[in-house]
Amino acid sequence: MISKIFNDDIAVEVNSAGAELMSLKTRKDDLEFLWQGDPKYWKRRAPLLFPIVGIFEKDRYMYKGREYEIELHGFIKDCTFDLLESNETSLLYKFSANEATFVKYPFEFDLYVSYQLAGSRVKIQRKVANRSNEKMWFSIGEHPGFRCPLLENETMEDYYLDFEKSEYINRRFVEDGLQTGRQELFISNEKAVTLSSKLFESRVVIMKGLESNYVELKNTKNNRAVKVSFSGYPYLGIWSPETGAPFVCIEPWYGITSSKNRVEDIRDKEGILSVSPKGLFECGYIIEVK
């Protein structure tokens, strides 16, 4: 089921399947900023990643001596959420663990997702409630795709990422979805990174430990922009398919894909979070369009 919210500045659509953002438009000129899921390149739009980010070696992990199988970025993107509350400018969704999820992930949880509009911003919040009597281990991450280019007579090469602060940071490399251990200097005391298909020849750009709390997707031809604020998220991924697809994903993560040649315990996965019995974890990010 698709739900719509709007204010004077923007209109948003959200699908109860995955509680996934499906559309983000400006009201003034009806310009769509969100990637619209052309399966030729990538069928998703802005999936929530849970209870893992990335993959495990052979899609398998261990917990308390038992092996579990789980897909890329976890299963929540394909789960149907209940819409608990809605009004003109906000939505609140909930999904609870069940017998189907226990096959892939042995923890009892409630996952709440909310959307709140304020001006030209949409604030997206996540709450993970551990309902079990043991510590719960998980990762959670964001994967919104943005149209790039936005307008005719533009190319991806007209666009760049403008970070809040000058950064000096490495890029981590992956192969077959897993970290290789290779790192190279990616940004050297600069704020801006020019986009191009060549940038994504080695797939996703992964960074850890940015000083910036936000990054803006801008271009050199007009003042259109998307600002993604991700304060608190330790990792940031930037991705577009190497096929030259007309979109780019800006992905804040609490967690990261595993390294090659390791079938590991979920508790040992890099970036994994834990929440105490009956405890709660909260995070969120903001998308602003200009």
Short mmCIF file of C-alpha atoms in Angstrom, two decimals:
data_model
loop_
_atom_site.label_atom_id
_atom_site.label_comp_id
_atom_site.label_asym_id
_atom_site.label_seq_id
_atom_site.Cartn_x
_atom_site.Cartn_y
_atom_site.Cartn_z
CA MET A 1 0.00 0.00 0.00
CA ILE A 2 1.30 3.43 -0.97
CA SER A 3 0.74 6.32 1.46
CA LYS A 4 1.20 9.98 0.52
CA ILE A 5 2.15 12.95 2.68
CA PHE A 6 2.84 16.52 1.65
CA ASN A 7 3.30 20.11 2.73
CA ASP A 8 3.74 23.36 0.80
CA ASP A 9 7.24 22.41 -0.34
CA ILE A 10 7.45 18.68 -0.99
CA ALA A 11 5.34 15.55 -1.56
CA VAL A 12 6.44 12.10 -0.45
CA GLU A 13 5.18 8.59 -1.14
CA VAL A 14 6.01 5.55 1.03
CA ASN A 15 5.29 1.87 0.41
CA SER A 16 4.22 -0.39 3.27
CA ALA A 17 6.43 -3.01 1.59
CA GLY A 18 9.74 -2.37 3.33
CA ALA A 19 8.41 1.00 4.60
CA GLU A 20 10.37 2.22 1.57
CA LEU A 21 10.45 5.79 0.30
CA MET A 22 9.07 5.69 -3.24
CA SER A 23 8.88 9.33 -4.33
CA LEU A 24 10.20 12.73 -3.27
CA LYS A 25 8.98 15.66 -5.35
CA THR A 26 9.01 19.43 -5.08
CA ARG A 27 5.45 20.83 -5.04
CA LYS A 28 6.30 23.96 -7.01
CA ASP A 29 7.43 22.23 -10.19
CA ASP A 30 6.65 18.53 -9.54
CA LEU A 31 10.30 17.54 -10.00
CA GLU A 32 11.09 13.99 -8.88
CA PHE A 33 14.41 13.67 -7.04
CA LEU A 34 14.25 10.00 -6.08
CA TRP A 35 15.38 7.22 -8.42
CA GLN A 36 12.26 5.47 -9.72
CA GLY A 37 13.46 1.89 -9.79
CA ASP A 38 13.98 1.07 -13.46
CA PRO A 39 14.87 -2.67 -13.28
CA LYS A 40 17.21 -2.26 -16.23
CA TYR A 41 19.65 -0.81 -13.71
CA TRP A 42 18.29 -1.33 -10.17
CA LYS A 43 14.70 -2.10 -9.18
CA ARG A 44 14.88 -0.56 -5.69
CA ARG A 45 14.45 3.09 -4.72
CA ALA A 46 15.40 3.60 -1.07
CA PRO A 47 15.43 0.27 0.77
CA LEU A 48 16.08 -0.07 4.50
CA LEU A 49 19.01 -2.41 5.23
CA PHE A 50 18.39 -4.68 8.24
CA PRO A 51 19.49 -6.76 10.12
CA ILE A 52 22.75 -6.65 8.15
CA VAL A 53 24.50 -4.23 5.82
CA GLY A 54 26.15 -5.91 2.84
CA ILE A 55 26.64 -9.66 2.90
CA PHE A 56 28.33 -12.50 4.71
CA GLU A 57 30.67 -14.90 2.94
CA LYS A 58 28.41 -17.38 1.10
CA ASP A 59 25.42 -15.55 2.64
CA ARG A 60 25.92 -17.50 5.88
CA TYR A 61 26.76 -16.65 9.47
CA MET A 62 26.98 -18.41 12.82
CA TYR A 63 25.28 -17.66 16.12
CA LYS A 64 25.57 -19.88 19.20
CA GLY A 65 26.77 -22.82 17.15
CA ARG A 66 24.00 -22.67 14.54
CA GLU A 67 24.38 -21.59 10.93
CA TYR A 68 21.92 -19.14 9.38
CA GLU A 69 21.48 -18.04 5.77
CA ILE A 70 20.61 -14.41 5.01
CA GLU A 71 20.52 -12.41 1.79
CA LEU A 72 22.27 -9.20 0.71
CA HIS A 73 21.36 -6.29 3.03
CA GLY A 74 19.01 -8.48 5.02
CA PHE A 75 15.33 -9.31 4.66
CA ILE A 76 13.47 -6.25 5.96
CA LYS A 77 13.31 -4.63 2.51
CA ASP A 78 10.86 -7.35 1.46
CA CYS A 79 8.70 -7.35 4.61
CA THR A 80 5.30 -5.68 4.86
CA PHE A 81 5.00 -3.09 7.61
CA ASP A 82 1.85 -2.07 9.45
CA LEU A 83 0.90 1.60 9.19
CA LEU A 84 0.28 2.64 12.80
CA GLU A 85 -0.26 6.39 12.43
CA SER A 86 -0.66 8.86 9.61
CA ASN A 87 -1.59 12.46 9.03
CA GLU A 88 -0.97 15.01 6.30
CA THR A 89 2.77 15.35 7.01
CA SER A 90 3.85 12.20 8.88
CA LEU A 91 3.74 8.40 8.82
CA LEU A 92 4.65 5.73 11.39
CA TYR A 93 5.21 2.07 10.48
CA LYS A 94 5.96 -1.07 12.48
CA PHE A 95 7.24 -4.56 11.69
CA SER A 96 7.65 -7.36 14.24
CA ALA A 97 9.77 -10.48 14.03
CA ASN A 98 7.85 -13.66 13.24
CA GLU A 99 8.35 -17.32 12.42
CA ALA A 100 9.54 -16.48 8.91
CA THR A 101 12.25 -14.10 10.14
CA PHE A 102 13.45 -16.48 12.88
CA VAL A 103 14.63 -18.85 10.12
CA LYS A 104 17.13 -16.20 8.99
CA TYR A 105 17.66 -14.23 12.19
CA PRO A 106 17.07 -15.63 15.70
CA PHE A 107 16.09 -12.46 17.56
CA GLU A 108 12.72 -11.06 18.56
CA PHE A 109 12.36 -7.40 17.65
CA ASP A 110 10.02 -4.59 16.72
CA LEU A 111 11.21 -2.17 14.04
CA TYR A 112 9.57 1.25 13.80
CA VAL A 113 10.01 3.56 10.79
CA SER A 114 8.71 7.13 10.70
CA TYR A 115 8.61 9.91 8.12
CA GLN A 116 8.12 13.55 9.10
CA LEU A 117 8.03 16.51 6.70
CA ALA A 118 9.34 19.95 7.63
CA GLY A 119 9.73 22.50 4.86
CA SER A 120 11.74 20.93 2.05
CA ARG A 121 13.09 18.21 4.38
CA VAL A 122 11.93 14.70 5.15
CA LYS A 123 13.18 13.27 8.44
CA ILE A 124 13.39 9.48 8.45
CA GLN A 125 13.71 7.77 11.83
CA ARG A 126 14.37 4.14 12.78
CA LYS A 127 13.78 2.50 16.17
CA VAL A 128 14.88 -1.08 16.89
CA ALA A 129 13.30 -2.57 20.01
CA ASN A 130 14.80 -5.80 21.35
CA ARG A 131 11.91 -7.90 22.68
CA SER A 132 14.07 -10.86 23.67
CA ASN A 133 15.79 -11.72 26.94
CA GLU A 134 19.24 -11.76 25.39
CA LYS A 135 21.50 -9.21 23.72
CA MET A 136 20.52 -8.61 20.10
CA TRP A 137 23.12 -8.14 17.33
CA PHE A 138 22.35 -6.25 14.12
CA SER A 139 23.32 -3.62 11.58
CA ILE A 140 21.04 -1.04 10.00
CA GLY A 141 21.59 1.21 7.03
CA GLU A 142 20.10 3.47 4.37
CA HIS A 143 20.18 3.07 0.59
CA PRO A 144 18.32 5.98 -1.10
CA GLY A 145 18.93 6.50 -4.80
CA PHE A 146 18.78 9.95 -6.38
CA ARG A 147 18.26 10.80 -10.02
CA CYS A 148 21.56 11.95 -11.51
CA PRO A 149 21.19 13.75 -13.81
CA LEU A 150 17.92 15.41 -12.84
CA LEU A 151 17.24 17.39 -16.01
CA GLU A 152 17.66 17.01 -19.75
CA ASN A 153 20.94 18.13 -21.32
CA GLU A 154 22.85 17.11 -18.18
CA THR A 155 25.19 14.20 -17.51
CA MET A 156 26.47 12.58 -14.33
CA GLU A 157 29.79 14.34 -14.99
CA ASP A 158 28.04 17.67 -14.31
CA TYR A 159 27.40 16.53 -10.73
CA TYR A 160 29.55 16.43 -7.63
CA LEU A 161 29.34 15.60 -3.94
CA ASP A 162 29.96 18.56 -1.65
CA PHE A 163 30.78 17.53 1.93
CA GLU A 164 30.16 19.74 4.95
CA LYS A 165 33.88 19.78 5.79
CA SER A 166 37.16 19.15 4.03
CA GLU A 167 37.94 15.46 4.37
CA TYR A 168 41.06 13.32 4.36
CA ILE A 169 39.80 9.78 4.09
CA ASN A 170 40.42 6.40 2.48
CA ARG A 171 38.18 4.41 0.21
CA ARG A 172 37.64 0.72 0.99
CA PHE A 173 37.31 -1.70 -1.91
CA VAL A 174 35.02 -4.69 -2.37
CA GLU A 175 35.00 -7.67 -4.70
CA ASP A 176 31.92 -9.85 -5.16
CA GLY A 177 30.28 -7.75 -2.44
CA LEU A 178 32.95 -8.46 0.20
CA GLN A 179 35.76 -6.30 1.51
CA THR A 180 39.15 -7.18 0.06
CA GLY A 181 41.21 -5.35 2.68
CA ARG A 182 42.49 -2.91 0.06
CA GLN A 183 42.27 0.79 0.87
CA GLU A 184 43.36 3.89 -1.04
CA LEU A 185 43.29 7.60 -0.28
CA PHE A 186 40.05 8.92 -1.74
CA ILE A 187 39.71 12.52 -0.56
CA SER A 188 42.78 14.58 0.35
CA ASN A 189 41.83 17.70 2.32
CA GLU A 190 39.00 18.56 -0.07
CA LYS A 191 35.23 19.01 0.16
CA ALA A 192 34.12 18.15 -3.37
CA VAL A 193 34.15 14.86 -5.31
CA THR A 194 33.22 14.92 -9.00
CA LEU A 195 30.92 12.11 -10.10
CA SER A 196 31.44 9.95 -13.19
CA SER A 197 30.80 6.40 -14.35
CA LYS A 198 34.54 5.77 -13.99
CA LEU A 199 34.28 6.45 -10.25
CA PHE A 200 32.12 3.34 -9.89
CA GLU A 201 34.16 0.95 -12.02
CA SER A 202 35.25 -0.70 -8.75
CA ARG A 203 31.67 -0.66 -7.50
CA VAL A 204 30.70 1.04 -4.26
CA VAL A 205 32.82 3.76 -2.63
CA ILE A 206 32.98 2.99 1.11
CA MET A 207 34.25 5.48 3.68
CA LYS A 208 34.53 5.25 7.45
CA GLY A 209 34.96 8.10 9.93
CA LEU A 210 33.93 11.17 7.97
CA GLU A 211 34.12 14.47 9.85
CA SER A 212 31.12 15.80 7.91
CA ASN A 213 27.56 15.40 9.16
CA TYR A 214 26.08 15.88 5.70
CA VAL A 215 26.84 15.79 2.00
CA GLU A 216 25.08 17.56 -0.88
CA LEU A 217 24.57 16.28 -4.40
CA LYS A 218 25.03 19.35 -6.59
CA ASN A 219 25.73 20.19 -10.22
CA THR A 220 27.55 22.85 -12.17
CA LYS A 221 24.61 23.91 -14.37
CA ASN A 222 21.93 25.03 -11.90
CA ASN A 223 21.16 25.35 -8.20
CA ARG A 224 19.28 22.05 -7.83
CA ALA A 225 20.63 19.92 -4.99
CA VAL A 226 19.92 17.09 -2.56
CA LYS A 227 21.30 17.28 0.96
CA VAL A 228 21.65 14.07 3.00
CA SER A 229 22.35 14.58 6.71
CA PHE A 230 23.69 11.49 8.46
CA SER A 231 25.04 12.54 11.86
CA GLY A 232 26.09 9.53 13.92
CA TYR A 233 26.40 7.00 11.11
CA PRO A 234 30.00 5.67 11.11
CA TYR A 235 30.08 4.52 7.46
CA LEU A 236 29.02 6.12 4.21
CA GLY A 237 28.64 4.34 0.89
CA ILE A 238 28.35 6.01 -2.52
CA TRP A 239 27.13 3.72 -5.29
CA SER A 240 25.93 3.63 -8.85
CA PRO A 241 26.00 0.57 -11.13
CA GLU A 242 28.98 0.35 -13.44
CA THR A 243 26.49 0.27 -16.33
CA GLY A 244 26.31 4.07 -16.35
CA ALA A 245 22.90 4.22 -14.70
CA PRO A 246 21.37 7.72 -14.30
CA PHE A 247 21.32 7.72 -10.49
CA VAL A 248 23.59 7.70 -7.47
CA CYS A 249 22.95 6.28 -4.00
CA ILE A 250 24.11 8.07 -0.85
CA GLU A 251 24.12 5.43 1.89
CA PRO A 252 24.70 6.09 5.61
CA TRP A 253 25.32 2.81 7.48
CA TYR A 254 25.60 1.43 10.97
CA GLY A 255 27.54 -1.58 9.72
CA ILE A 256 29.46 -2.77 6.69
CA THR A 257 29.80 -5.79 4.44
CA SER A 258 32.00 -8.66 5.61
CA SER A 259 35.53 -9.47 4.46
CA LYS A 260 36.44 -12.23 2.00
CA ASN A 261 37.15 -15.80 3.09
CA ARG A 262 35.36 -15.64 6.43
CA VAL A 263 32.25 -17.48 7.54
CA GLU A 264 31.80 -15.62 10.79
CA ASP A 265 29.79 -15.30 13.92
CA ILE A 266 27.38 -12.37 13.64
CA ARG A 267 28.87 -10.99 16.85
CA ASP A 268 32.26 -10.65 15.13
CA LYS A 269 31.05 -8.82 12.02
CA GLU A 270 32.70 -5.43 11.56
CA GLY A 271 30.46 -2.54 12.57
CA ILE A 272 27.87 -4.79 14.24
CA LEU A 273 25.64 -3.16 16.85
CA SER A 274 24.13 -4.68 19.95
CA VAL A 275 21.18 -3.71 22.09
CA SER A 276 20.54 -5.05 25.58
CA PRO A 277 17.52 -7.24 26.45
CA LYS A 278 14.34 -5.16 26.21
CA GLY A 279 16.54 -2.27 25.03
CA LEU A 280 16.06 0.26 22.22
CA PHE A 281 18.32 1.64 19.48
CA GLU A 282 17.40 4.77 17.53
CA CYS A 283 18.91 6.42 14.47
CA GLY A 284 17.79 8.53 11.55
CA TYR A 285 18.75 10.74 8.64
CA ILE A 286 17.33 13.70 6.76
CA ILE A 287 16.88 14.34 3.04
CA GLU A 288 16.45 17.93 1.90
CA VAL A 289 15.81 18.97 -1.70
CA LYS A 290 16.58 22.33 -3.26
#
